[in-house]
Amino acid sequence: MLKKDTLIMSFESSCDETSVAVIKNGKEILSNIIATQIKSHQRFGGVVPEVASRHHVEEITRCIKLAMDEAKVTYDDIDAVAVTYGPGLVGSLLIGIMAAKTVAFAHDLPLIKVNHLAGHIYSANFVTDLKYPFMALLVSGGHTELVLVTAPGEFHTLGDTRDDAVGEAYDKIGRILGINYPAGKQVDQMAAVGNDVFNFPRAMVQEDNLDFSFSGLKSAFINRVHHADQVHEDLSKDDLAASFQGAVLDILSNKTFRALKQHPVNQLVVAGGVAANQGLRKRLKEEIEKRNMDMELIFPPLRLCGDNAAMIGAIAQIQFEKGDFADLSLNSDPSLDF
């Protein structure tokens, strides 16, 4: 029998954020410490796995202490330890896993292995009560997926990207525009003042499936800029950003509302780093209003769109209640999906 309140210490280290959180009942954030590595990777134009792993080693112990201090708890208060075990960078994942296993072993606590993608979706749990079934559009640097969640912790992938993830495409065209990694926020800001004049391709929107493709869009963007450079044509960077984002939003919107037509639900969760994109937020709201849909559109708070341990604690609560525990042989699964 569960006690009244459950406190879970959660770890997230799948890429370039080291994060430790203490979450109460899967709904309340007592602490959520995030040590970002963005400045370290900017000079490389993207995440360098070896550099990321070293930073996790340096930060993980400090993050644990800060998370416990902020939450005002001791290990005696903690009911379980949760950790991302995939997908992600293998070296980065292993740092978080080893830290979580050490805490679990030292304090005789159950260990919960968490799918990073599920964590992103359940970041919505801090906004409102989720009602099953619901749809999730997962958009991040490594993933673009449409997922139907039919019951607590039950995921069914309806569509996936066949090549680049949408966040990855933003970063790649950002380099062409001279924007430091990560490029998504600045491209979004530039798109808001530019005009969609280049008519970049909207890949796969006519195909009878729910999959995505952004590689062709990225290539068309790069080729247009390179051609302009060769003929000494001056292009507006704001218009380029607006044209790229216009194509992205058309693709995401088309597939999402096709999925919603096939699987009617009352909640749409948009999660992952690209969920912070203001153009995407505005577009989905407008489409729901235009269609007169009885649909609750849920975005996590901006601070929870990127990688963080709070979201890991949210989905871990469901696994805790199911008794879904791992043992100390837990290893990483860098290519994990649903």
Coordinates of C-alpha atoms in Angstrom, one line a residue:
M1 CA 0.0 0.0 0.0
L2 CA 1.3 3.4 -1.0
K3 CA 1.9 6.0 1.7
K4 CA 0.2 9.3 1.3
D5 CA 3.1 11.0 -0.5
T6 CA 5.8 9.6 -2.7
L7 CA 9.1 11.3 -3.2
I8 CA 11.2 10.3 -6.2
M9 CA 14.8 11.4 -6.8
S10 CA 15.3 11.5 -10.6
F11 CA 18.3 11.8 -12.8
E12 CA 18.6 13.0 -16.4
S13 CA 21.9 13.0 -18.3
S14 CA 21.0 11.8 -21.8
C15 CA 22.8 14.6 -23.7
D16 CA 24.2 17.9 -22.6
E17 CA 22.2 18.7 -19.4
T18 CA 23.0 17.2 -16.1
S19 CA 19.9 17.3 -14.0
V20 CA 18.7 16.0 -10.7
A21 CA 15.2 16.6 -9.2
V22 CA 13.0 15.6 -6.3
I23 CA 9.4 15.1 -7.4
K24 CA 6.4 14.6 -5.1
N25 CA 3.6 12.3 -6.3
G26 CA 4.6 12.8 -9.9
K27 CA 3.0 16.3 -9.9
E28 CA 4.9 18.6 -7.7
I29 CA 8.5 19.8 -8.3
L30 CA 10.3 20.1 -5.0
S31 CA 13.6 20.8 -6.8
N32 CA 14.8 20.5 -10.4
I33 CA 18.5 21.3 -10.8
I34 CA 19.8 21.7 -14.3
A35 CA 23.5 22.2 -15.2
T36 CA 23.6 23.1 -18.9
Q37 CA 26.7 22.7 -21.1
I38 CA 25.6 24.9 -24.0
K39 CA 28.6 27.3 -23.8
S40 CA 31.0 24.4 -23.8
H41 CA 29.6 23.0 -27.0
Q42 CA 28.9 26.2 -28.9
R43 CA 32.4 26.5 -30.2
F44 CA 32.0 23.1 -31.9
G45 CA 28.6 23.9 -33.4
G46 CA 26.9 21.0 -31.7
V47 CA 27.2 18.5 -28.9
V48 CA 30.5 16.6 -28.6
P49 CA 29.8 13.3 -26.8
E50 CA 33.2 13.1 -25.0
V51 CA 32.9 16.7 -23.8
A52 CA 29.4 16.0 -22.6
S53 CA 30.4 13.0 -20.6
R54 CA 33.2 14.8 -18.8
H55 CA 30.9 17.6 -17.8
H56 CA 28.4 15.1 -16.4
V57 CA 31.1 13.6 -14.2
E58 CA 32.0 17.1 -13.0
E59 CA 28.5 18.2 -12.2
I60 CA 26.5 15.1 -11.1
T61 CA 27.5 15.1 -7.4
R62 CA 26.9 18.9 -7.1
C63 CA 23.5 18.6 -8.7
I64 CA 22.5 15.8 -6.2
K65 CA 23.4 18.0 -3.2
L66 CA 21.7 21.1 -4.7
A67 CA 18.5 19.1 -5.5
M68 CA 18.3 17.7 -1.9
D69 CA 19.0 21.0 -0.3
E70 CA 16.4 22.8 -2.4
A71 CA 13.8 20.1 -1.7
K72 CA 14.7 20.1 2.0
V73 CA 14.9 16.3 2.1
T74 CA 17.2 13.6 3.3
Y75 CA 17.7 10.1 1.8
D76 CA 15.3 8.8 4.5
D77 CA 12.5 10.8 2.8
I78 CA 13.1 9.4 -0.7
D79 CA 11.0 6.4 -1.8
A80 CA 12.7 5.6 -5.1
V81 CA 15.4 6.6 -7.5
A82 CA 14.6 7.1 -11.2
V83 CA 17.0 7.6 -14.1
T84 CA 17.0 8.0 -17.9
Y85 CA 18.5 4.9 -19.5
G86 CA 17.8 5.9 -23.1
P87 CA 17.7 7.1 -25.8
G88 CA 20.7 9.4 -25.8
L89 CA 24.5 9.5 -25.9
V90 CA 25.9 6.3 -24.4
G91 CA 28.6 8.0 -22.3
S92 CA 26.3 10.6 -21.0
L93 CA 23.6 8.1 -20.1
L94 CA 26.1 5.9 -18.2
I95 CA 27.1 8.8 -15.9
G96 CA 23.5 9.3 -14.7
I97 CA 22.8 5.6 -14.5
M98 CA 25.9 5.0 -12.3
A99 CA 25.0 7.9 -10.0
A100 CA 21.4 6.6 -9.7
K101 CA 22.5 3.1 -9.0
T102 CA 24.9 4.2 -6.4
V103 CA 22.2 6.2 -4.5
A104 CA 19.8 3.3 -4.8
F105 CA 22.3 0.8 -3.6
A106 CA 23.7 2.9 -0.8
H107 CA 20.2 3.7 0.6
D108 CA 18.4 0.5 -0.2
L109 CA 15.9 2.3 -2.6
P110 CA 14.1 0.8 -5.6
L111 CA 15.5 1.8 -9.0
I112 CA 13.3 2.9 -11.9
K113 CA 14.5 3.0 -15.4
V114 CA 12.9 5.7 -17.5
N115 CA 12.5 6.2 -21.3
H116 CA 13.6 9.8 -22.0
L117 CA 10.9 10.2 -24.6
A118 CA 8.2 9.2 -22.1
G119 CA 9.6 11.8 -19.7
H120 CA 9.2 14.6 -22.3
I121 CA 5.5 13.6 -22.8
Y122 CA 4.8 13.5 -19.0
S123 CA 6.3 16.9 -18.5
A124 CA 2.7 17.9 -19.2
N125 CA 1.7 16.3 -15.9
F126 CA 3.0 19.4 -14.2
V127 CA 0.5 21.5 -16.1
T128 CA -2.8 19.6 -15.9
D129 CA -4.3 16.2 -15.3
L130 CA -3.8 14.0 -18.3
K131 CA -6.9 12.3 -19.6
Y132 CA -6.6 9.0 -21.5
P133 CA -6.3 8.5 -24.4
F134 CA -4.4 11.6 -25.4
M135 CA -2.1 12.5 -28.3
A136 CA 1.5 13.7 -28.0
L137 CA 3.6 15.5 -30.6
L138 CA 7.2 15.0 -29.5
V139 CA 9.5 17.5 -31.2
S140 CA 13.1 17.8 -30.1
G141 CA 16.7 17.8 -31.3
G142 CA 16.8 14.1 -31.7
H143 CA 13.1 13.1 -32.2
T144 CA 10.0 14.0 -34.1
E145 CA 7.1 11.6 -33.3
L146 CA 3.4 11.4 -33.0
V147 CA 2.4 9.1 -30.0
L148 CA -1.0 8.0 -28.9
V149 CA -1.0 7.4 -25.1
T150 CA -3.8 5.1 -24.3
A151 CA -3.3 4.5 -20.6
P152 CA -0.8 5.5 -17.9
G153 CA 2.6 4.6 -19.4
E154 CA 1.1 3.0 -22.5
F155 CA 2.6 4.5 -25.7
H156 CA 1.8 3.7 -29.4
T157 CA 4.0 5.4 -32.0
L158 CA 1.8 6.6 -34.9
G159 CA 4.5 8.4 -36.9
D160 CA 8.2 9.0 -36.7
T161 CA 10.9 11.0 -38.6
R162 CA 12.6 9.0 -41.4
D163 CA 15.7 11.2 -41.3
D164 CA 16.5 14.4 -39.5
A165 CA 14.6 15.4 -36.4
V166 CA 13.0 18.8 -36.5
G167 CA 15.3 20.3 -33.8
E168 CA 18.3 18.9 -35.6
A169 CA 17.2 20.6 -38.8
Y170 CA 16.9 23.9 -37.0
D171 CA 20.5 23.6 -35.8
K172 CA 21.9 22.7 -39.2
I173 CA 20.3 25.6 -41.0
G174 CA 21.2 27.8 -38.1
R175 CA 24.9 27.3 -38.9
I176 CA 24.2 28.5 -42.5
L177 CA 22.6 31.6 -41.0
G178 CA 25.6 32.2 -38.7
I179 CA 23.7 31.4 -35.5
N180 CA 25.4 29.7 -32.6
Y181 CA 24.2 26.3 -31.4
P182 CA 21.4 25.8 -30.3
A183 CA 19.8 27.8 -33.1
G184 CA 16.1 27.1 -32.6
K185 CA 15.2 30.1 -30.4
Q186 CA 16.9 32.6 -32.7
V187 CA 15.5 31.1 -35.9
D188 CA 12.0 31.3 -34.3
Q189 CA 12.6 35.0 -33.5
M190 CA 13.8 35.8 -37.0
A191 CA 10.9 33.9 -38.5
A192 CA 8.5 36.1 -36.6
V193 CA 9.7 39.3 -38.5
G194 CA 10.4 37.6 -41.9
N195 CA 8.2 36.5 -44.7
D196 CA 7.8 33.0 -46.2
V197 CA 8.9 33.9 -49.8
F198 CA 11.1 31.0 -50.8
N199 CA 8.5 28.2 -50.9
F200 CA 10.7 25.4 -49.5
P201 CA 9.3 21.9 -49.9
R202 CA 6.8 20.4 -47.5
A203 CA 8.0 16.8 -47.6
M204 CA 5.5 13.9 -47.3
V205 CA 2.4 16.0 -46.5
Q206 CA 0.6 14.3 -49.4
E207 CA 1.6 10.8 -48.4
D208 CA -0.9 8.6 -46.6
N209 CA 1.1 8.1 -43.4
L210 CA 2.0 10.0 -40.3
D211 CA 5.8 10.0 -40.7
F212 CA 8.0 13.0 -41.1
S213 CA 11.0 14.0 -43.2
F214 CA 13.1 17.2 -42.8
S215 CA 16.3 16.2 -44.6
G216 CA 15.0 17.5 -48.0
L217 CA 13.9 20.8 -46.5
K218 CA 17.3 21.2 -44.9
S219 CA 19.0 20.5 -48.2
A220 CA 16.8 22.8 -50.1
F221 CA 17.5 25.6 -47.7
I222 CA 21.3 25.0 -47.8
N223 CA 21.3 24.8 -51.6
R224 CA 19.3 28.1 -52.0
V225 CA 21.8 29.9 -49.8
H226 CA 24.8 28.4 -51.5
H227 CA 23.4 29.4 -54.9
A228 CA 22.8 32.9 -53.8
D229 CA 26.4 33.1 -52.6
Q230 CA 27.7 31.9 -55.9
V231 CA 25.8 34.5 -57.9
H232 CA 26.3 37.2 -55.3
E233 CA 22.6 37.5 -54.5
D234 CA 21.7 39.1 -51.2
L235 CA 19.1 37.2 -49.3
S236 CA 17.2 38.3 -46.2
K237 CA 18.1 36.1 -43.3
D238 CA 14.7 36.8 -41.7
D239 CA 12.9 35.7 -44.8
L240 CA 15.0 32.6 -45.0
A241 CA 14.2 31.8 -41.4
A242 CA 10.5 32.5 -42.0
S243 CA 10.4 30.3 -45.1
F244 CA 12.1 27.4 -43.3
Q245 CA 9.8 27.7 -40.3
G246 CA 6.8 28.0 -42.5
A247 CA 7.6 24.7 -44.1
V248 CA 8.3 23.1 -40.7
L249 CA 5.0 24.3 -39.3
D250 CA 3.0 23.1 -42.3
I251 CA 4.5 19.6 -42.0
L252 CA 4.0 19.3 -38.3
S253 CA 0.5 20.7 -38.4
N254 CA -0.6 18.6 -41.4
K255 CA 0.6 15.3 -39.8
T256 CA -0.7 16.2 -36.3
F257 CA -4.2 17.0 -37.4
R258 CA -4.3 14.0 -39.6
A259 CA -3.4 11.9 -36.6
L260 CA -6.1 13.6 -34.5
K261 CA -8.7 12.8 -37.2
Q262 CA -7.7 9.2 -37.2
H263 CA -7.6 9.0 -33.4
P264 CA -10.0 11.4 -31.8
V265 CA -8.9 12.6 -28.4
N266 CA -9.5 15.6 -26.2
Q267 CA -5.9 16.5 -25.3
L268 CA -2.9 17.2 -27.4
V269 CA 0.4 17.4 -25.6
V270 CA 3.3 19.1 -27.4
A271 CA 6.6 18.2 -25.7
G272 CA 10.4 18.4 -26.3
G273 CA 12.8 21.3 -26.9
V274 CA 11.0 22.5 -30.0
A275 CA 7.7 22.8 -28.0
A276 CA 9.2 26.1 -26.8
N277 CA 8.9 27.4 -30.4
Q278 CA 6.5 30.3 -30.3
G279 CA 5.6 29.9 -34.0
L280 CA 4.5 26.3 -33.3
R281 CA 2.5 27.2 -30.3
K282 CA 0.7 29.9 -32.2
R283 CA 0.1 27.8 -35.2
L284 CA -1.4 24.8 -33.3
K285 CA -3.7 27.1 -31.3
E286 CA -4.9 28.7 -34.5
E287 CA -5.6 25.4 -36.2
I288 CA -7.6 24.1 -33.3
E289 CA -9.7 27.3 -33.3
K290 CA -10.2 27.2 -37.0
R291 CA -11.4 23.6 -36.9
N292 CA -13.7 24.4 -33.9
M293 CA -12.2 21.4 -32.1
D294 CA -13.0 20.5 -28.5
M295 CA -9.3 20.1 -27.8
E296 CA -7.1 21.0 -24.8
L297 CA -3.7 22.0 -26.1
I298 CA -1.0 21.4 -23.5
F299 CA 2.5 22.8 -23.6
P300 CA 4.9 22.3 -20.7
P301 CA 6.4 25.4 -19.1
L302 CA 9.3 26.7 -21.1
R303 CA 11.8 25.6 -18.4
L304 CA 10.5 22.0 -18.8
C305 CA 10.6 21.8 -22.6
G306 CA 14.4 21.0 -22.7
D307 CA 16.0 18.0 -21.0
N308 CA 15.4 18.0 -17.2
A309 CA 15.0 15.5 -14.4
A310 CA 11.6 16.7 -13.3
M311 CA 9.9 15.1 -16.3
I312 CA 11.7 11.8 -15.5
G313 CA 10.2 11.9 -12.0
A314 CA 6.8 12.5 -13.4
I315 CA 6.7 9.3 -15.5
A316 CA 8.6 7.4 -12.8
Q317 CA 5.6 7.9 -10.4
I318 CA 3.5 5.8 -12.7
Q319 CA 6.1 3.1 -12.9
F320 CA 6.5 3.2 -9.1
E321 CA 2.8 2.6 -8.6
K322 CA 3.0 -0.4 -11.0
G323 CA 6.0 -1.8 -9.2
D324 CA 8.0 -1.5 -12.4
F325 CA 11.5 -1.6 -11.0
A326 CA 15.0 -2.3 -12.4
D327 CA 17.9 -4.0 -10.8
L328 CA 21.5 -2.9 -10.4
S329 CA 22.5 -4.6 -13.7
L330 CA 20.8 -1.7 -15.5
N331 CA 22.6 -0.5 -18.6
S332 CA 22.1 2.2 -21.1
D333 CA 20.1 1.8 -24.3
P334 CA 21.2 4.7 -26.6
S335 CA 18.7 3.7 -29.4
L336 CA 15.7 3.2 -27.2
D337 CA 12.3 4.0 -28.6
F338 CA 8.7 3.3 -27.4

